[in-house]
């Protein structure tokens, strides 16, 4: 059995996006559901628990006094370990298998709620499942029953969302991937604990010896004009597919989820606050609505930009103007 935790640290001032390899996308990686509730699985995911156990939970919704806001989207999963030794997991059949001997980058966001108040099924007494656990990544050839450990996280102890990264190297082909919570120490007495999980990245096949060498590198912008030319090249014409989100890495190794072009703009504005607000001209009101949603959805503060319908002609100095 071979697995490793990957800590990525980039010391150069670059923004990184994995574009060279084709990632293996999970279905519903943000663990979304229309109406989060206890004992409910996100769509496209299943569990292998006996019918006598409740399903994992979808938050937020106020259940169990869990009040953590989602890292991304509207919902996230809560997985528990129990005093009887049982451990919850969620699993998915991959759209294509993980190859034996290959290496894959994988990341997720995890947190520990201050409270996860439920009951001990053995005693019927209230129990706060608020002790920390680890998250294990499992892979298998069949649905439930033959999984092996591909990666295991450090203890999840932060009430804030933290990025957890893995370098997975299966020793056999895997058609299924599972996330499971585990006790901190295999030989410890069982207890009540949990982890919250959100925003799963795609799996990207990389070099086992040099995972970071698989990344394509983009320099940060030296000026607003350079930033504008990049945005127009990446996003024009303004269509929803040009603004679609994906997972990517920041210079410090942080995973993020959003549109890379918007992320580069956001970082530029953080480093060059004197250029704000950025003024953007579009040709149609529909384009304005599309762009406003993209700015908001990618965390760019409202005071950092102005978007107006541009009537054509020469683009005013200092503006970023999108053509038809």
Tab-separated table of N, CA and C in Angstrom, residues 180-265:
chain	number	residue	atom	x	y	z
A	180	UNK	N	-13.655	8.786	3.272
A	180	UNK	CA	-14.068	8.177	4.528
A	180	UNK	C	-13.392	8.896	5.684
A	181	UNK	N	-14.115	9.100	6.772
A	181	UNK	CA	-13.495	9.645	7.976
A	181	UNK	C	-12.981	8.492	8.826
A	182	UNK	N	-11.854	8.729	9.496
A	182	UNK	CA	-11.201	7.684	10.282
A	182	UNK	C	-10.754	8.260	11.617
A	183	UNK	N	-10.645	7.405	12.621
A	183	UNK	CA	-10.150	7.817	13.928
A	183	UNK	C	-8.700	8.285	13.800
A	184	UNK	N	-8.303	9.190	14.688
A	184	UNK	CA	-6.952	9.741	14.604
A	184	UNK	C	-5.893	8.650	14.696
A	185	UNK	N	-6.128	7.671	15.562
A	185	UNK	CA	-5.172	6.580	15.745
A	185	UNK	C	-5.918	5.255	15.596
A	186	UNK	N	-5.454	4.370	14.738
A	186	UNK	CA	-6.177	3.116	14.492
A	186	UNK	C	-6.398	2.277	15.745
A	187	UNK	N	-5.485	2.384	16.718
A	187	UNK	CA	-5.597	1.555	17.915
A	187	UNK	C	-6.251	2.282	19.084
A	188	UNK	N	-6.796	3.491	18.834
A	188	UNK	CA	-7.439	4.225	19.922
A	188	UNK	C	-8.848	3.702	20.157
A	189	UNK	N	-9.384	3.979	21.333
A	189	UNK	CA	-10.763	3.618	21.608
A	189	UNK	C	-11.682	4.437	20.708
A	190	UNK	N	-12.710	3.838	20.141
A	190	UNK	CA	-13.638	4.592	19.283
A	190	UNK	C	-14.303	5.733	20.047
A	191	UNK	N	-14.663	6.773	19.313
A	191	UNK	CA	-15.287	7.954	19.905
A	191	UNK	C	-16.191	8.595	18.867
A	192	UNK	N	-16.876	9.644	19.260
A	192	UNK	CA	-17.716	10.392	18.336
A	192	UNK	C	-16.965	11.574	17.749
A	193	UNK	N	-16.790	11.589	16.451
A	193	UNK	CA	-16.088	12.681	15.790
A	193	UNK	C	-16.644	12.892	14.395
A	194	UNK	N	-16.122	13.898	13.699
A	194	UNK	CA	-16.643	14.188	12.358
A	194	UNK	C	-15.658	15.037	11.574
A	195	UNK	N	-15.929	15.174	10.290
A	195	UNK	CA	-15.292	16.166	9.418
A	195	UNK	C	-16.337	16.655	8.431
A	196	UNK	N	-16.260	17.935	8.108
A	196	UNK	CA	-17.070	18.529	7.051
A	196	UNK	C	-16.224	18.559	5.779
A	197	UNK	N	-16.829	18.258	4.640
A	197	UNK	CA	-16.087	18.138	3.381
A	197	UNK	C	-16.813	18.910	2.287
A	198	UNK	N	-16.048	19.654	1.478
A	198	UNK	CA	-16.638	20.435	0.389
A	198	UNK	C	-15.604	20.625	-0.713
A	199	UNK	N	-16.080	21.037	-1.888
A	199	UNK	CA	-15.247	21.505	-3.004
A	199	UNK	C	-14.129	20.529	-3.352
A	200	UNK	N	-14.488	19.396	-3.903
A	200	UNK	CA	-13.505	18.403	-4.318
A	200	UNK	C	-12.931	18.789	-5.675
A	201	UNK	N	-11.629	18.664	-5.807
A	201	UNK	CA	-10.995	19.013	-7.075
A	201	UNK	C	-11.115	17.862	-8.064
A	202	UNK	N	-10.868	18.130	-9.346
A	202	UNK	CA	-10.665	17.015	-10.278
A	202	UNK	C	-9.402	16.240	-9.894
A	203	UNK	N	-9.246	15.069	-10.454
A	203	UNK	CA	-8.018	14.296	-10.287
A	203	UNK	C	-7.159	14.523	-11.520
A	204	UNK	N	-5.958	15.005	-11.301
A	204	UNK	CA	-5.075	15.340	-12.412
A	204	UNK	C	-3.879	14.410	-12.408
A	205	UNK	N	-3.690	13.678	-13.499
A	205	UNK	CA	-2.529	12.792	-13.588
A	205	UNK	C	-1.264	13.623	-13.771
A	206	UNK	N	-0.267	13.348	-12.935
A	206	UNK	CA	0.967	14.124	-12.930
A	206	UNK	C	2.154	13.172	-12.861
A	207	UNK	N	3.325	13.743	-13.008
A	207	UNK	CA	4.546	12.975	-12.816
A	207	UNK	C	4.681	12.617	-11.340
A	208	UNK	N	4.945	11.357	-11.053
A	208	UNK	CA	5.103	10.949	-9.656
A	208	UNK	C	6.335	11.583	-9.021
A	209	UNK	N	7.356	11.863	-9.823
A	209	UNK	CA	8.590	12.430	-9.294
A	209	UNK	C	8.545	13.948	-9.195
A	210	UNK	N	7.745	14.583	-10.045
A	210	UNK	CA	7.705	16.048	-10.074
A	210	UNK	C	6.284	16.508	-10.354
A	211	UNK	N	5.376	16.398	-9.371
A	211	UNK	CA	3.971	16.766	-9.612
A	211	UNK	C	3.796	18.198	-10.077
A	212	UNK	N	4.587	19.117	-9.527
A	212	UNK	CA	4.438	20.526	-9.893
A	212	UNK	C	4.876	20.799	-11.324
A	213	UNK	N	5.704	19.917	-11.880
A	213	UNK	CA	6.148	20.119	-13.248
A	213	UNK	C	5.051	19.930	-14.267
A	214	UNK	N	3.887	19.413	-13.834
A	214	UNK	CA	2.767	19.210	-14.752
A	214	UNK	C	1.934	20.466	-14.936
A	215	UNK	N	2.286	21.539	-14.258
A	215	UNK	CA	1.458	22.741	-14.291
A	215	UNK	C	1.928	23.703	-15.369
A	216	UNK	N	0.971	24.326	-16.017
A	216	UNK	CA	1.278	25.413	-16.944
A	216	UNK	C	1.297	26.711	-16.148
A	217	UNK	N	2.250	27.589	-16.470
A	217	UNK	CA	2.487	28.765	-15.640
A	217	UNK	C	2.120	30.031	-16.392
A	218	UNK	N	1.417	30.942	-15.716
A	218	UNK	CA	1.030	32.228	-16.275
A	218	UNK	C	1.634	33.342	-15.429
A	219	UNK	N	2.347	34.301	-16.008
A	219	UNK	CA	2.859	35.412	-15.205
A	219	UNK	C	1.729	36.328	-14.770
A	220	UNK	N	1.896	36.949	-13.625
A	220	UNK	CA	0.939	37.954	-13.183
A	220	UNK	C	1.123	39.222	-14.009
A	221	UNK	N	0.114	40.090	-13.978
A	221	UNK	CA	0.093	41.244	-14.866
A	221	UNK	C	0.945	42.387	-14.321
A	222	UNK	N	1.642	43.050	-15.230
A	222	UNK	CA	2.447	44.202	-14.847
A	222	UNK	C	1.664	45.498	-14.921
A	223	UNK	N	0.551	45.526	-15.667
A	223	UNK	CA	-0.219	46.756	-15.834
A	223	UNK	C	-1.677	46.410	-16.082
A	224	UNK	N	-2.531	47.428	-15.962
A	224	UNK	CA	-3.948	47.238	-16.239
A	224	UNK	C	-4.171	46.904	-17.710
A	225	UNK	N	-3.402	47.522	-18.608
A	225	UNK	CA	-3.536	47.214	-20.033
A	225	UNK	C	-3.242	45.741	-20.301
A	226	UNK	N	-2.194	45.228	-19.677
A	226	UNK	CA	-1.845	43.820	-19.855
A	226	UNK	C	-2.951	42.921	-19.308
A	227	UNK	N	-3.486	43.305	-18.170
A	227	UNK	CA	-4.600	42.562	-17.576
A	227	UNK	C	-5.805	42.569	-18.510
A	228	UNK	N	-6.116	43.739	-19.073
A	228	UNK	CA	-7.256	43.857	-19.969
A	228	UNK	C	-7.101	43.018	-21.214
A	229	UNK	N	-5.912	43.028	-21.807
A	229	UNK	CA	-5.678	42.232	-23.014
A	229	UNK	C	-5.857	40.743	-22.724
A	230	UNK	N	-5.395	40.326	-21.547
A	230	UNK	CA	-5.545	38.917	-21.176
A	230	UNK	C	-7.013	38.542	-21.005
A	231	UNK	N	-7.784	39.396	-20.313
A	231	UNK	CA	-9.200	39.107	-20.100
A	231	UNK	C	-9.949	39.016	-21.424
A	232	UNK	N	-9.674	39.949	-22.321
A	232	UNK	CA	-10.358	39.940	-23.615
A	232	UNK	C	-9.984	38.687	-24.408
A	233	UNK	N	-8.710	38.325	-24.368
A	233	UNK	CA	-8.267	37.136	-25.102
A	233	UNK	C	-8.917	35.868	-24.551
A	234	UNK	N	-9.085	35.783	-23.228
A	234	UNK	CA	-9.641	34.581	-22.614
A	234	UNK	C	-11.165	34.537	-22.635
A	235	UNK	N	-11.824	35.701	-22.572
A	235	UNK	CA	-13.264	35.719	-22.328
A	235	UNK	C	-14.106	36.199	-23.497
A	236	UNK	N	-13.514	36.876	-24.485
A	236	UNK	CA	-14.303	37.429	-25.580
A	236	UNK	C	-14.563	36.353	-26.643
A	237	UNK	N	-15.816	36.141	-27.101
A	237	UNK	CA	-17.029	36.839	-26.682
A	237	UNK	C	-17.502	36.375	-25.308
A	238	UNK	N	-18.199	37.273	-24.623
A	238	UNK	CA	-18.657	36.981	-23.271
A	238	UNK	C	-19.780	35.950	-23.315
A	239	UNK	N	-19.437	34.728	-23.009
A	239	UNK	CA	-20.409	33.645	-22.976
A	239	UNK	C	-20.228	32.869	-21.680
A	240	UNK	N	-21.299	32.185	-21.278
A	240	UNK	CA	-21.244	31.463	-20.017
A	240	UNK	C	-20.129	30.416	-20.008
A	241	UNK	N	-19.880	29.759	-21.171
A	241	UNK	CA	-18.851	28.725	-21.167
A	241	UNK	C	-17.461	29.326	-21.002
A	242	UNK	N	-17.258	30.585	-21.447
A	242	UNK	CA	-15.966	31.237	-21.242
A	242	UNK	C	-15.745	31.584	-19.781
A	243	UNK	N	-16.832	31.726	-19.028
A	243	UNK	CA	-16.744	32.097	-17.619
A	243	UNK	C	-16.973	30.909	-16.698
A	244	UNK	N	-16.954	29.704	-17.251
A	244	UNK	CA	-17.234	28.537	-16.421
A	244	UNK	C	-16.136	28.366	-15.366
A	245	UNK	N	-16.494	27.848	-14.200
A	245	UNK	CA	-15.507	27.668	-13.132
A	245	UNK	C	-14.696	26.395	-13.316
A	246	UNK	N	-13.555	26.366	-12.673
A	246	UNK	CA	-12.721	25.171	-12.627
A	246	UNK	C	-11.849	25.277	-11.384
A	247	UNK	N	-11.106	24.226	-11.078
A	247	UNK	CA	-10.164	24.267	-9.970
A	247	UNK	C	-8.792	24.666	-10.498
A	248	UNK	N	-8.069	25.457	-9.699
A	248	UNK	CA	-6.740	25.886	-10.091
A	248	UNK	C	-5.951	26.204	-8.831
A	249	UNK	N	-4.663	26.481	-9.010
A	249	UNK	CA	-3.787	26.768	-7.884
A	249	UNK	C	-3.345	28.216	-7.888
A	250	UNK	N	-3.285	28.806	-6.686
A	250	UNK	CA	-2.694	30.122	-6.504
A	250	UNK	C	-1.177	29.970	-6.331
A	251	UNK	N	-0.430	31.078	-6.386
A	251	UNK	CA	1.025	30.984	-6.243
A	251	UNK	C	1.484	30.323	-4.951
A	252	UNK	N	0.713	30.462	-3.859
A	252	UNK	CA	1.108	29.849	-2.588
A	252	UNK	C	0.678	28.396	-2.474
A	253	UNK	N	0.106	27.840	-3.541
A	253	UNK	CA	-0.312	26.451	-3.517
A	253	UNK	C	-1.745	26.230	-3.127
A	254	UNK	N	-2.494	27.288	-2.794
A	254	UNK	CA	-3.892	27.139	-2.416
A	254	UNK	C	-4.730	26.743	-3.619
A	255	UNK	N	-5.553	25.720	-3.442
A	255	UNK	CA	-6.552	25.405	-4.456
A	255	UNK	C	-7.655	26.435	-4.395
A	256	UNK	N	-8.241	26.714	-5.522
A	256	UNK	CA	-9.381	27.624	-5.580
A	256	UNK	C	-10.358	27.073	-6.611
A	257	UNK	N	-11.580	27.550	-6.521
A	257	UNK	CA	-12.605	27.130	-7.471
A	257	UNK	C	-13.254	28.384	-8.025
A	258	UNK	N	-13.222	28.532	-9.320
A	258	UNK	CA	-13.791	29.703	-9.956
A	258	UNK	C	-13.273	29.792	-11.377
A	259	UNK	N	-13.400	30.960	-11.956
A	259	UNK	CA	-12.900	31.164	-13.306
A	259	UNK	C	-11.464	31.681	-13.233
A	260	UNK	N	-10.486	31.008	-13.859
A	260	UNK	CA	-9.097	31.445	-13.732
A	260	UNK	C	-8.866	32.882	-14.158
A	261	UNK	N	-9.493	33.324	-15.257
A	261	UNK	CA	-9.296	34.703	-15.709
A	261	UNK	C	-9.775	35.695	-14.651
A	262	UNK	N	-10.931	35.408	-14.031
A	262	UNK	CA	-11.426	36.272	-12.962
A	262	UNK	C	-10.490	36.233	-11.754
A	263	UNK	N	-9.912	35.059	-11.502
A	263	UNK	CA	-8.995	34.938	-10.366
A	263	UNK	C	-7.738	35.762	-10.581
A	264	UNK	N	-7.231	35.738	-11.836
A	264	UNK	CA	-6.027	36.541	-12.096
A	264	UNK	C	-6.357	38.025	-11.912
A	265	UNK	N	-7.545	38.452	-12.352
A	265	UNK	CA	-7.960	39.843	-12.165
A	265	UNK	C	-8.093	40.173	-10.681
